[in-house]
Short mmCIF file of C-alpha atoms in Angstrom, two decimals:
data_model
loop_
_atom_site.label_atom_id
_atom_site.label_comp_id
_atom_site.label_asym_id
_atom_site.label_seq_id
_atom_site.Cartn_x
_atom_site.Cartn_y
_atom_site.Cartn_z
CA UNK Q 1 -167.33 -7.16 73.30
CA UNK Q 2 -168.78 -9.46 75.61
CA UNK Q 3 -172.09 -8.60 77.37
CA UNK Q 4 -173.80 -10.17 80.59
CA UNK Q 5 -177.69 -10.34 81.07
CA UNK Q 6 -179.46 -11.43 84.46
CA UNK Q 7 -182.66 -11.60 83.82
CA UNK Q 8 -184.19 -10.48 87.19
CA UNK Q 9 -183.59 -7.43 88.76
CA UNK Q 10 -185.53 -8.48 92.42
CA UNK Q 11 -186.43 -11.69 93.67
CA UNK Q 12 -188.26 -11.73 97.04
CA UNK Q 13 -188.57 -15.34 98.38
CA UNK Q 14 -189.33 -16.97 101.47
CA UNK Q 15 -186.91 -19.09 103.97
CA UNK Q 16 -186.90 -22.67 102.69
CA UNK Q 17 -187.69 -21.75 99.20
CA UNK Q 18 -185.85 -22.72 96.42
CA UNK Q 19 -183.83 -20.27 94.21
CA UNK Q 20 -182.49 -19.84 90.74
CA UNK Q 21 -181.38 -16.95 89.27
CA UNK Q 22 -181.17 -16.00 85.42
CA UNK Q 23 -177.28 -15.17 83.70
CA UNK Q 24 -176.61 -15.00 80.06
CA UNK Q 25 -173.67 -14.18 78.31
CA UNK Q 26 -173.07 -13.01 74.79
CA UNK Q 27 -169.49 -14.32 73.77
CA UNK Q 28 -169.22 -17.06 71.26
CA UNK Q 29 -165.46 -18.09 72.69
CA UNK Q 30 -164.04 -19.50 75.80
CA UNK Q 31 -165.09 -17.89 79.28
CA UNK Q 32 -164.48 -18.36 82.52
CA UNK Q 33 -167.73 -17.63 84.66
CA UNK Q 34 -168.38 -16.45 87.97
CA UNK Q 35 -171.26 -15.33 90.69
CA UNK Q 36 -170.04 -12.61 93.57
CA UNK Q 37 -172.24 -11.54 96.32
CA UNK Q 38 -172.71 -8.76 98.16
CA UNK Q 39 -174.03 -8.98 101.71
CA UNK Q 40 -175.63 -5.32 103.14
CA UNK Q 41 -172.83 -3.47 103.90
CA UNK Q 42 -170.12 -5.14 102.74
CA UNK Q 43 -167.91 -5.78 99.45
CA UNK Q 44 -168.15 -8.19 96.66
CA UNK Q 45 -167.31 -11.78 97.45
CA UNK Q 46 -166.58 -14.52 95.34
CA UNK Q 47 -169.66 -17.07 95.61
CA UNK Q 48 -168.49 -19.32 92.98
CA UNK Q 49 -166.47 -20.11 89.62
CA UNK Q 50 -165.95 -22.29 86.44
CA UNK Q 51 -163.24 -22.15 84.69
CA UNK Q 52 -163.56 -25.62 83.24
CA UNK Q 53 -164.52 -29.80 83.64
CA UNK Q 54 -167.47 -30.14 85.34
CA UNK Q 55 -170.54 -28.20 84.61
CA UNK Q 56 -171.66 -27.93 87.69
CA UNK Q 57 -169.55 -25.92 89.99
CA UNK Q 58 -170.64 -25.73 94.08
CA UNK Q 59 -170.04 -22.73 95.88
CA UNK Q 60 -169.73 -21.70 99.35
CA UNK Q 61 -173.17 -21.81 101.49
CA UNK Q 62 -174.71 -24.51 99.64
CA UNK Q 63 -174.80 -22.47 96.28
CA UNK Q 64 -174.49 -24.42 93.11
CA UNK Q 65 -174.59 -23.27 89.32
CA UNK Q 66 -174.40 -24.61 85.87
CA UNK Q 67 -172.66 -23.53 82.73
CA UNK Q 68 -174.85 -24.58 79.58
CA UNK Q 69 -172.49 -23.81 76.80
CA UNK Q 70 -175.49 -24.28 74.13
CA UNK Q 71 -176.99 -22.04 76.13
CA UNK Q 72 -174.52 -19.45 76.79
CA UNK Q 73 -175.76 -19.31 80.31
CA UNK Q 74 -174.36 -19.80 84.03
CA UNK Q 75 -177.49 -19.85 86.20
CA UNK Q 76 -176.99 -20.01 90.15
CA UNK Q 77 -179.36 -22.61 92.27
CA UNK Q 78 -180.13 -22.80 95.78
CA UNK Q 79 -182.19 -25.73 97.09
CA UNK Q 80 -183.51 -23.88 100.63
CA UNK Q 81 -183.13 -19.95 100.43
CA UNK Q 82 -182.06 -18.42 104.48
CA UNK Q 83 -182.89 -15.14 105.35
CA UNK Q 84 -178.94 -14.59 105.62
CA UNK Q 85 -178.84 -14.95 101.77
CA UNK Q 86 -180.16 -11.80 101.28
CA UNK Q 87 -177.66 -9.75 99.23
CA UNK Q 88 -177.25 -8.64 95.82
CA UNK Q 89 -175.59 -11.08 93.49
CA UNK Q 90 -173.50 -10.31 90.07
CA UNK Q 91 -172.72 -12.63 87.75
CA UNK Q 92 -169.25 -12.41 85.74
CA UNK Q 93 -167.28 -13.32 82.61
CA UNK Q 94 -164.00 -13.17 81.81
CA UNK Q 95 -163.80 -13.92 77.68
CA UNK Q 96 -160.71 -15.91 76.88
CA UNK Q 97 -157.83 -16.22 75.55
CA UNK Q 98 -157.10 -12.66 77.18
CA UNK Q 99 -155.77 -13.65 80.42
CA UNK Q 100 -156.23 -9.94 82.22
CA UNK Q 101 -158.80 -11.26 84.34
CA UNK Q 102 -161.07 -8.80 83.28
CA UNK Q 103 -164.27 -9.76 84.41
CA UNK Q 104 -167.98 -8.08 82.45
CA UNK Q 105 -170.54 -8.00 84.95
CA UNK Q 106 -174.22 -8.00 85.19
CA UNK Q 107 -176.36 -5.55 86.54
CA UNK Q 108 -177.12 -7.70 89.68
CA UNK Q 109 -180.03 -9.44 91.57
CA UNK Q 110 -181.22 -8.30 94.49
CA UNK Q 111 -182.25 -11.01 96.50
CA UNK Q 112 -185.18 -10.48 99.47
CA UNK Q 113 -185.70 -13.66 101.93
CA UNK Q 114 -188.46 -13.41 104.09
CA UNK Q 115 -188.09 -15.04 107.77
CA UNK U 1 -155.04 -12.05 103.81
CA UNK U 2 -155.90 -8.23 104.81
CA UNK U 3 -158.22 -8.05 101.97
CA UNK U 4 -158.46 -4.86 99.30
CA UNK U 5 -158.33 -1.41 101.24
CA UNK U 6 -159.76 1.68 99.77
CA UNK U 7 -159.33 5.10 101.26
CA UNK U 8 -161.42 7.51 101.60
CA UNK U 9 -165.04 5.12 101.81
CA UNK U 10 -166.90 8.49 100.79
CA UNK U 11 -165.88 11.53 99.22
CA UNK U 12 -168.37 14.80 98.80
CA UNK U 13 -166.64 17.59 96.17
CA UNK U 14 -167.79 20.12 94.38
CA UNK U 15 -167.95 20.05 90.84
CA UNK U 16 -164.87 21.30 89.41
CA UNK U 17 -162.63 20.23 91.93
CA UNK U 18 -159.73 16.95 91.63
CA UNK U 19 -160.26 14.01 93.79
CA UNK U 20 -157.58 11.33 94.64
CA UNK U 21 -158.65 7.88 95.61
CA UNK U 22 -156.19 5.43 96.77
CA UNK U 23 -155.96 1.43 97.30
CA UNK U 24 -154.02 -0.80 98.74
CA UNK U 25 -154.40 -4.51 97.07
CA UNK U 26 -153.75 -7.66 98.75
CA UNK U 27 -149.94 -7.37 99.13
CA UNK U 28 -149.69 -10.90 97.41
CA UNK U 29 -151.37 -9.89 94.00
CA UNK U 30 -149.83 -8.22 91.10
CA UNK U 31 -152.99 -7.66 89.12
CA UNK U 32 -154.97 -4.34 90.60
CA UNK U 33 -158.11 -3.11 89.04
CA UNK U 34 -160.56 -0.04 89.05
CA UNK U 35 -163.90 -0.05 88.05
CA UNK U 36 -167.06 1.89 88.55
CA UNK U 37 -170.70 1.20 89.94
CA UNK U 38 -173.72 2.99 89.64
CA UNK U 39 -176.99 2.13 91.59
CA UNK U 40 -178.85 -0.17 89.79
CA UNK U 41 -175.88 -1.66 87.57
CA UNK U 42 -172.53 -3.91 88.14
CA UNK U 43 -169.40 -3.30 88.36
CA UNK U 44 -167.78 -1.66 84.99
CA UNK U 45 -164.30 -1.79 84.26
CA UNK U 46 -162.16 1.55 83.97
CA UNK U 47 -158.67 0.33 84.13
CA UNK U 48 -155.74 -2.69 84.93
CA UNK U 49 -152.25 -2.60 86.15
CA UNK U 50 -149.96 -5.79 86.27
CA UNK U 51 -147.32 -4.58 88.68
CA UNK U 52 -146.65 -1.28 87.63
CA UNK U 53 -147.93 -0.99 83.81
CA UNK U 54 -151.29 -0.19 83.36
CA UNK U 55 -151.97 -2.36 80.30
CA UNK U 56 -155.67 -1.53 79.67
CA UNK U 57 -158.34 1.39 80.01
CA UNK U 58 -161.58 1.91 78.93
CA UNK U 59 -163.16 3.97 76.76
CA UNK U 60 -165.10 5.21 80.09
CA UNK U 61 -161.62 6.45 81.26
CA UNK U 62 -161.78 10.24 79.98
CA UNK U 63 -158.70 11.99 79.94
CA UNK U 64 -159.74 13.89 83.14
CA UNK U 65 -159.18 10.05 85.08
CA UNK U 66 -156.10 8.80 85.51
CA UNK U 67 -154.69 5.96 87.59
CA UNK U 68 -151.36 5.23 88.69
CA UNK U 69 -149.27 2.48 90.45
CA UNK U 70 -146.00 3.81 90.63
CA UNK U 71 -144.18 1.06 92.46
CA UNK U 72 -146.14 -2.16 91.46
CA UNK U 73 -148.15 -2.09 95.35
CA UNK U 74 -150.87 0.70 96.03
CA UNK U 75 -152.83 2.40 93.34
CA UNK U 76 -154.58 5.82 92.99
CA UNK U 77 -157.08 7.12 90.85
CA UNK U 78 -157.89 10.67 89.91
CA UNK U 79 -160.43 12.56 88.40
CA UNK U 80 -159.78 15.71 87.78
CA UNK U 81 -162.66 19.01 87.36
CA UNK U 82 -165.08 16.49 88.46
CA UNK U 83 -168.70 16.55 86.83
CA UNK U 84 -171.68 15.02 88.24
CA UNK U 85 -172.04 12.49 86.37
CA UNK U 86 -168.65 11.10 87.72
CA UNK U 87 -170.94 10.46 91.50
CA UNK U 88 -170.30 6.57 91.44
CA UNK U 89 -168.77 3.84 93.73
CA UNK U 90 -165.30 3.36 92.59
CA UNK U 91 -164.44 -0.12 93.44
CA UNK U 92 -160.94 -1.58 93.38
CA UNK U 93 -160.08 -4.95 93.26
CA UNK U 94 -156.93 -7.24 93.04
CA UNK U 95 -156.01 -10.82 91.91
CA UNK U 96 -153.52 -13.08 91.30
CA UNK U 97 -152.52 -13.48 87.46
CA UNK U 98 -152.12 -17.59 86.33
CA UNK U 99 -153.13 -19.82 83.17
CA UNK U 100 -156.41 -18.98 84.39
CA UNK U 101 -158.17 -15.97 85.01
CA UNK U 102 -158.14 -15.57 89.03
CA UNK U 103 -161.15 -14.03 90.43
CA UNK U 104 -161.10 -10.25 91.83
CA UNK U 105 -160.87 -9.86 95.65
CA UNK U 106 -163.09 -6.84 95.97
CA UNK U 107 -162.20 -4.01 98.41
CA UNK U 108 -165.49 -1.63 99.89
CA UNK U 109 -165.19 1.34 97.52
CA UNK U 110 -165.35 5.10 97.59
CA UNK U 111 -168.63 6.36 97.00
CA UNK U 112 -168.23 9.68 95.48
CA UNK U 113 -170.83 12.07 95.54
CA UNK U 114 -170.60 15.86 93.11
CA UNK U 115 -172.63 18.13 93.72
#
């Protein structure tokens, strides 16, 4: 079964800072990849997905990431961190070819931004 | 798009007693999920429907849960002679089934809390 690891469990940062944050998958097949976020008090959003083609996927809010296949990793990037990014954010897999859309998730990062 | 609904957002029992959840997907989506969060970790699946069949569980389902869509639209879960260690955020969420795997539209959760 597939497994997802982000490596950090808080990041505090301040506004203007730059941000990447750690995911690693352990499936050796096809995946489809995805970050959600979840803003205080509210549900899990999609932020971003690959499913395939270009490496690097944008997101909503200026959020970018990049699947390394060699890697087995799907690290999200943020040039200038705003205090309205703080949330917690997940990242997901969905191994292939099962197309139930079952997604694995990490155990999330809690992102702090500092005014 | 009226987004995921869950009903009730918390729940307090006593241990021993049933508890019915329900959810109400995004009226477009055939795929409806359930899965589980506890603080400090993601989101971990319990269960799928396509329309009406549920066509996966996991092995965290225990016969005391069980989840039903009986006309292919809203969804309830159960757990019944509840045990502590069933206090969680039950999260559904709903997508669109394709060639590719469509990502989860997320509804708020029930937080249940045994004591």
């Amino acid at each position: 079964a597939q497994s997802v690891s982000q490596h950090n469990h808080h990041v505090i940062l301040s506004e203007a800072a730059s941000l990447e944050l750690g995911c690693n998958y352990s499936y050796g097949g096809t995946v489809n990849l995805f970050w959600y976020v979840q803003y205080p008090g509210q549900h899990l959003q999609l932020l971003l997905k690959y499913f395939s083609g270009d490496p690097l996927v944008k997101g909503i809010k200026g959020f970018e990431a990049e699947f390394i296949k060699s890697k087995f990793s799907f690290n999200l990037r943020k040039p200038s961190v705003q205090w309205s990014d703080t949330a917690e954010y997940f990242c997901a897999v969905n191994a292939l070819p099962s197309n139930a859309g079952k997604s694995t998730f990490g155990d999330g990062t809690t992102l702090t931004v500092k005014p | 798009d009226t987004g995921v609904s869950q009903d009730p957002r918390h729940k307090i029992t006593k241990r021993g007693q049933n508890v019915t959840f329900r959810c109400d997907p995004i009226s477009e989506h055939n795929r409806l999920y359930w899965y589980r969060q506890t603080l400090g970790q993601g989101p971990e699946f319990l269960t799928y429907f396509q329309n009406e069949a549920q066509l996966e569980k996991s092995r965290l389902l225990s016969d005391r849960f069980s989840a039903e869509r009986p006309k292919g639209s809203f969804s309830t879960l159960e757990i019944q002679r509840t045990e502590q260690g069933d206090s969680a955020m039950y999260l559904c969420a709903s997508s669109a089934s394709g060639r590719y795997n469509s990502p989860l539209h997320f509804g708020n959760g029930t937080r249940l809390t045994v004591t």
